[in-house]
Short mmCIF file of C-alpha atoms (C1' of nucleotides) in Angstrom, two decimals:
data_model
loop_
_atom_site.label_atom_id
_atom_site.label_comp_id
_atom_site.label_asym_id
_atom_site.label_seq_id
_atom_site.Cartn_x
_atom_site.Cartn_y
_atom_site.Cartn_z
CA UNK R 1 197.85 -43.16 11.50
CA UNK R 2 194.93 -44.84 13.48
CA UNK R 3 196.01 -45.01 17.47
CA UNK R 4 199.13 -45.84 19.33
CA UNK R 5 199.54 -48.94 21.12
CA UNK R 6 201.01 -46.82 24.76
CA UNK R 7 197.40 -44.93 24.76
CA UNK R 8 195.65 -48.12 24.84
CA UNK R 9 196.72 -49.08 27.71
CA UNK R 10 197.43 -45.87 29.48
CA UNK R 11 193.45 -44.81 29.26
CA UNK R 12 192.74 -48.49 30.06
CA UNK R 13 194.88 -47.74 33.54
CA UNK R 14 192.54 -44.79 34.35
CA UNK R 15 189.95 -45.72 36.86
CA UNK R 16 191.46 -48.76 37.48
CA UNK R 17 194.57 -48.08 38.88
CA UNK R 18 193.93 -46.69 41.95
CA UNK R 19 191.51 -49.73 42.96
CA UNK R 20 194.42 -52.07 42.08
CA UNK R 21 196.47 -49.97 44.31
CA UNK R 22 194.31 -50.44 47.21
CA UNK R 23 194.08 -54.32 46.69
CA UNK R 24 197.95 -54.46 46.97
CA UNK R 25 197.29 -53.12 50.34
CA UNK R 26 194.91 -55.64 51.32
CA UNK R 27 197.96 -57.58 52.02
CA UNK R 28 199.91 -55.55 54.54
CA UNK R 29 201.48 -52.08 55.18
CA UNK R 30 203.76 -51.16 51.95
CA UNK R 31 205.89 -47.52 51.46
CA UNK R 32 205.48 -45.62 48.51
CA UNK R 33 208.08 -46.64 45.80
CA UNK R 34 207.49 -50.80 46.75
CA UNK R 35 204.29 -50.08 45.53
CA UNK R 36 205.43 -47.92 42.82
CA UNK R 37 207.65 -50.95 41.79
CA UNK R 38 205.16 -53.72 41.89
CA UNK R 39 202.64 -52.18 39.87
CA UNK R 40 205.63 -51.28 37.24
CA UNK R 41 205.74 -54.97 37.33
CA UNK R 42 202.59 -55.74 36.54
CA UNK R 43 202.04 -53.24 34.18
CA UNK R 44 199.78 -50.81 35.90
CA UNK R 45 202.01 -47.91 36.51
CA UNK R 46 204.32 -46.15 33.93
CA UNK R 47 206.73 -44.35 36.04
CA UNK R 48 207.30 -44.07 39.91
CA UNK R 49 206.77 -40.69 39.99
CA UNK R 50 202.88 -40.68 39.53
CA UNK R 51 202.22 -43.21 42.25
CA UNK R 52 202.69 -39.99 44.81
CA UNK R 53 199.82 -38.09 43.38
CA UNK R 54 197.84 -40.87 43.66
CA UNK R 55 198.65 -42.31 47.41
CA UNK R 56 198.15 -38.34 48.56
CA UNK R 57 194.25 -38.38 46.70
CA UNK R 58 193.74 -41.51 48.58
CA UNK R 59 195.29 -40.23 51.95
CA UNK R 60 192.99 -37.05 51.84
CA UNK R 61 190.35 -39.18 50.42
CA UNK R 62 190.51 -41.12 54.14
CA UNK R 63 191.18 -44.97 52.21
CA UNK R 64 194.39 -45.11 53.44
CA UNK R 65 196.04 -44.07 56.59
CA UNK R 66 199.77 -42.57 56.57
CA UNK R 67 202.55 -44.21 59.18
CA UNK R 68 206.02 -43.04 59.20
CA UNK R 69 209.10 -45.64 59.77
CA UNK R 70 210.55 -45.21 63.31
CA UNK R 71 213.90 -45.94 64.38
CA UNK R 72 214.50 -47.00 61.13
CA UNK R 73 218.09 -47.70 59.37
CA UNK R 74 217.61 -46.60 55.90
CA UNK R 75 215.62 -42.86 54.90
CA UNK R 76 212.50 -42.58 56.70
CA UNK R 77 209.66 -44.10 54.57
CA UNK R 78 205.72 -43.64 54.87
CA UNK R 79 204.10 -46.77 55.13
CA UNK R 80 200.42 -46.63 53.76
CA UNK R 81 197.67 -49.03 55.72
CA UNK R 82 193.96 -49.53 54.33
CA UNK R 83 190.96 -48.22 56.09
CA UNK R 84 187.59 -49.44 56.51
CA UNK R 85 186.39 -47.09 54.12
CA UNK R 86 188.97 -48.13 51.54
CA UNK R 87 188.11 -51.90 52.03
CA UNK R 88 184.70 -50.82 51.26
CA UNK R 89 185.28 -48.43 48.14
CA UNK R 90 187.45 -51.26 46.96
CA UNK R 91 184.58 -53.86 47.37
CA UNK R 92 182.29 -51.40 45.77
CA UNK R 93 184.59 -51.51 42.80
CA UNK R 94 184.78 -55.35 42.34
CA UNK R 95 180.94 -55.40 42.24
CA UNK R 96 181.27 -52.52 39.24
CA UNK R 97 184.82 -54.04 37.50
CA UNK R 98 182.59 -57.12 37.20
CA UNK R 99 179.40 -56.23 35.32
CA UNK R 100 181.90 -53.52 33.44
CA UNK R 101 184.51 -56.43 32.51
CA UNK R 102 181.96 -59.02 30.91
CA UNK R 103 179.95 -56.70 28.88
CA UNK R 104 183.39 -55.37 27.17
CA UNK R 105 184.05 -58.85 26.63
CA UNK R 106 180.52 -59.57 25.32
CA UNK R 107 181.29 -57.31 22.62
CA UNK R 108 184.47 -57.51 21.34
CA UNK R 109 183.89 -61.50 21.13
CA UNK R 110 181.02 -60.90 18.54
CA UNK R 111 181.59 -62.60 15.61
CA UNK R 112 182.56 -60.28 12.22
CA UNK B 1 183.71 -39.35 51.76
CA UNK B 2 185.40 -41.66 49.63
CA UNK B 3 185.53 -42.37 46.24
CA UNK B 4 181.84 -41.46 44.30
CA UNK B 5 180.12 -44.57 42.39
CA UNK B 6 179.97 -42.75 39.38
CA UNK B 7 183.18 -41.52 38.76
CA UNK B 8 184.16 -45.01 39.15
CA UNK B 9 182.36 -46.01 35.62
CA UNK B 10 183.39 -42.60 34.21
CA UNK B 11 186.82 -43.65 34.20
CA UNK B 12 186.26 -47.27 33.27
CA UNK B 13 184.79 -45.86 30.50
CA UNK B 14 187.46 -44.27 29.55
CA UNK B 15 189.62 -46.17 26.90
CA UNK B 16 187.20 -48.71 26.23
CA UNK B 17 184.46 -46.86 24.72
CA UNK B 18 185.96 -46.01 21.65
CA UNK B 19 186.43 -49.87 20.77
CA UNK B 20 183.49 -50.84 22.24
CA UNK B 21 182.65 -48.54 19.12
CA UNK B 22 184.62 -49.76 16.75
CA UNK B 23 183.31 -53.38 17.47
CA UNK B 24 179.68 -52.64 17.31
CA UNK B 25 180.55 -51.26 13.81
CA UNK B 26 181.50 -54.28 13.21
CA UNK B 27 178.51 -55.81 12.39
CA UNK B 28 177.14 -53.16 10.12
CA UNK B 29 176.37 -49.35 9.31
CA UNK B 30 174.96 -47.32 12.50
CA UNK B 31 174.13 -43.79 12.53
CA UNK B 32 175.05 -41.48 15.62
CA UNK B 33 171.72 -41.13 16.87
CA UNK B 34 171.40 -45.38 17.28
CA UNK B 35 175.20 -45.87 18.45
CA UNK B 36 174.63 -43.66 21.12
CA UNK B 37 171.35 -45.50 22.12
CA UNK B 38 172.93 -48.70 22.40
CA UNK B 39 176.67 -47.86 23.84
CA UNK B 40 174.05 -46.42 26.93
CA UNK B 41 172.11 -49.59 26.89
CA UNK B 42 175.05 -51.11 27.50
CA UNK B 43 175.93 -48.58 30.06
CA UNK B 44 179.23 -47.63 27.90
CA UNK B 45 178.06 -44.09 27.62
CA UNK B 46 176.08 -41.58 29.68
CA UNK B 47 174.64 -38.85 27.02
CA UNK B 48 174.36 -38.75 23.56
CA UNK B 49 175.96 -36.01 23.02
CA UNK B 50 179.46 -37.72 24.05
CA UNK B 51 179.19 -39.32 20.87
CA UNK B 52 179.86 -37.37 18.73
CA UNK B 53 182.99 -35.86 19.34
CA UNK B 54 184.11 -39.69 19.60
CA UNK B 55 182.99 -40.26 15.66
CA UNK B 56 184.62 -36.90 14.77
CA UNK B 57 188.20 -38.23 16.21
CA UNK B 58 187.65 -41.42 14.44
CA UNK B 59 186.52 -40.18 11.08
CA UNK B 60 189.78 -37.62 11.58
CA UNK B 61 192.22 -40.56 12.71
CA UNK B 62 190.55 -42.64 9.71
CA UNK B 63 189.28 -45.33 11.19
CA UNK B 64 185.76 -44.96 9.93
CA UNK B 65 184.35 -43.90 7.26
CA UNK B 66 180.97 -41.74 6.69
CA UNK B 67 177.96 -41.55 4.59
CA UNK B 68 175.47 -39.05 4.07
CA UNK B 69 171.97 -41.08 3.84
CA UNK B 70 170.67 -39.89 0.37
CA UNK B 71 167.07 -40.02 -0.62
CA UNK B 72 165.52 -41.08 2.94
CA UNK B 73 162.36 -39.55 3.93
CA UNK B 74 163.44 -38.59 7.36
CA UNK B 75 166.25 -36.19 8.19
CA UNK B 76 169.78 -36.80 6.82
CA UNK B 77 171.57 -39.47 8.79
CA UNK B 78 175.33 -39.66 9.04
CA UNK B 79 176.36 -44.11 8.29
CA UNK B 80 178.98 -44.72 9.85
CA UNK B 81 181.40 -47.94 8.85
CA UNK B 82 184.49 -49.26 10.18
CA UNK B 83 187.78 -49.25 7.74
CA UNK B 84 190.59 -51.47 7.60
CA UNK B 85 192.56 -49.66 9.68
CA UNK B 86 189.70 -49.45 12.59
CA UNK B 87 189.39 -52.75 12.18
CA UNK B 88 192.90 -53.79 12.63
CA UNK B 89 192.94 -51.29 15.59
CA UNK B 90 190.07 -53.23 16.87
CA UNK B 91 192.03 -56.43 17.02
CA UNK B 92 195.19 -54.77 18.79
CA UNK B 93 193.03 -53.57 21.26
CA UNK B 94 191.50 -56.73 21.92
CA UNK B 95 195.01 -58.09 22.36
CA UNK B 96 195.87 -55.42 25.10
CA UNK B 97 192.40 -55.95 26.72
CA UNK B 98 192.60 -59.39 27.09
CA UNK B 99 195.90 -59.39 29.35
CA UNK B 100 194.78 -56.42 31.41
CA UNK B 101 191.77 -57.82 32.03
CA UNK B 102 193.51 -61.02 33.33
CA UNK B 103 195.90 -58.55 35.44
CA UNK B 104 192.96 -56.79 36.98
CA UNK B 105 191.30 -59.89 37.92
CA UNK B 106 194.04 -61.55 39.58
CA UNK B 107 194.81 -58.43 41.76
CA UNK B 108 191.10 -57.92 42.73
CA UNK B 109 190.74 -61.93 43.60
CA UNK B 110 193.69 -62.40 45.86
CA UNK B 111 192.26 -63.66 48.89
CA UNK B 112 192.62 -60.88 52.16
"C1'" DT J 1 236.36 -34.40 55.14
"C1'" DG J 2 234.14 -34.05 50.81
"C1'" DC J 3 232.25 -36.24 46.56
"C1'" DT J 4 229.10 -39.54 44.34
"C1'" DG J 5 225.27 -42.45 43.87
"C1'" DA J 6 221.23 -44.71 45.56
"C1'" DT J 7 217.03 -44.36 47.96
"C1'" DG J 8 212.71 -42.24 49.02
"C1'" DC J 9 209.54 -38.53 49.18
"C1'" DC J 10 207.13 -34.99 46.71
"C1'" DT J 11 205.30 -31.04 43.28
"C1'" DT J 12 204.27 -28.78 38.87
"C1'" DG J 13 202.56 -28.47 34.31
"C1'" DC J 14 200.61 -31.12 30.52
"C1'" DA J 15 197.60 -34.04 27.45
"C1'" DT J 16 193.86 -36.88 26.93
"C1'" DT J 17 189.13 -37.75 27.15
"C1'" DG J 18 184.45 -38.39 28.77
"C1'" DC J 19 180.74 -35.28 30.39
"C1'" DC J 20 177.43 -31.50 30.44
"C1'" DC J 21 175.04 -27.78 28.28
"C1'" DG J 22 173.53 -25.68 24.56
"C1'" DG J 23 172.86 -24.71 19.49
"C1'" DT J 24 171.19 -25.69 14.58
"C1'" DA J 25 168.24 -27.77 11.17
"C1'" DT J 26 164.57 -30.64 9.25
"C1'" DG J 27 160.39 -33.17 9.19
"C1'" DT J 28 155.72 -34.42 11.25
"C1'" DT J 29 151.53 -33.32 13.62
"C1'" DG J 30 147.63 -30.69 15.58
"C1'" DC Z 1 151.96 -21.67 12.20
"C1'" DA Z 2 153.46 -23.53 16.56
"C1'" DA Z 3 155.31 -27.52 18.98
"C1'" DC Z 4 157.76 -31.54 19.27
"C1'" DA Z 5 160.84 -35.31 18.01
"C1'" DT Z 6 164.78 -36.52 15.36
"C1'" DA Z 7 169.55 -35.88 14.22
"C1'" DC Z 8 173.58 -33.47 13.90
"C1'" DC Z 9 177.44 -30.83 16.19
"C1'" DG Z 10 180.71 -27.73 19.28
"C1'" DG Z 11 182.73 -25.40 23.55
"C1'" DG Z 12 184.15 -25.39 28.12
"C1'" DC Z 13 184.89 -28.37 32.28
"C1'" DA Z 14 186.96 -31.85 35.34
"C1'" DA Z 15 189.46 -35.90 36.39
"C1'" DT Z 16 193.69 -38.31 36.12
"C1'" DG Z 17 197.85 -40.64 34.46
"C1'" DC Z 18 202.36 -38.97 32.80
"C1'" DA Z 19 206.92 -36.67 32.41
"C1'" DA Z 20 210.37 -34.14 34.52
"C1'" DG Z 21 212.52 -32.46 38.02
"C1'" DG Z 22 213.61 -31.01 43.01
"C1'" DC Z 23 214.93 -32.00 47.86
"C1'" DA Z 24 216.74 -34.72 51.79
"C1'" DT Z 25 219.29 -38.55 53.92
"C1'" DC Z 26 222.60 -42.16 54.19
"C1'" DA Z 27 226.50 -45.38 52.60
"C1'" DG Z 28 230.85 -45.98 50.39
"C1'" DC Z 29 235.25 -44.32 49.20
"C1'" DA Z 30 239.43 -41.74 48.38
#
DNA sequence: TGCTGATGCCTTGCATTGCCCGGTATGTTG
DNA sequence: CAACATACCGGGCAATGCAAGGCATCAGCA
């Protein structure tokens, strides 16, 4: 009975997950399943395979912009780049996850 | 274009309300009427009527209990109170919460 | 040459869950 | 009696992560 553990955290991913995504490419220019692989890491992202869903929302969406490899040696591989509008969304978000994050923990650290 | 401000709470939401819940019951009996006034004080909620469906999974799943308000002079009130099981799903979510919330911060704080 | 496996991209259908709109019933007040 | 506030509840909707699988290219090897 009660809840499983896995739905905790895969409802705690929603709305978060895509603004995580976009931080990663604050950094630099990554392809599709590197990003896939270090948000697996960090325990973000279940399985590759819903990372593509995501990156295409975000490509229509105009936060990221779409570059395919050239002249490369391995498979081709689309390389995703932030915009301007996704540095802003994802600055919008930090001034939300912040407010969000310390009222959740305002609550659960009330003592029974 | 971009991503809308409110869907960006709608999803935080999502996942945490229930044991933002759970932990108000913690201090005390609540009816539905009153949780739903303070989750959306809190900004955890945006109508009241997305309450209730909430307390009717968690009276199903058992991790409250209920209680019709007998001999009150207003209208019947559903009391609500937290079980064992709640609250030991309470603690496991804090638990999951307080790593993610670590996660999140560290992604969203990495300097660009 | 032809098979196998790894890499990398992508789509489809599904389940969960908060939201919105509306409905019912009871008590109080003018 | 009408009107309003209180309090409960359900049905359909939309967003989104997930699971599973499909397709294409290239390297290695017999």
């Amino acid at each position: 009975m009660g809840i499983a553990e896995d739905k905790v955290l895969t409802n705690l991913r929603k709305g978060v997950l895509e603004f995580c995504l976009l931080a990663l490419l604050r950094d630099g220019e990554w392809y599709g399943l590197d990003i896939a692989r270090r948000l697996s890491e960090q325990g973000l992202l279940a399985g590759e395979g819903t990372v593509y869903p995501l990156l295409s929302r975000l490509r229509r969406s105009g936060l990221v912009t779409t570059e395919w490899s050239e002249s490369d040696v391995g498979r081709p591989r689309r390389y995703y780049t932030l915009t301007d509008l996704g540095r802003e969304n994802l600055r919008a978000f930090s001034e939300v996850w912040g407010p969000f994050r310390r009222t959740v923990d305002t609550i659960l650290e009330t003592k029974p």
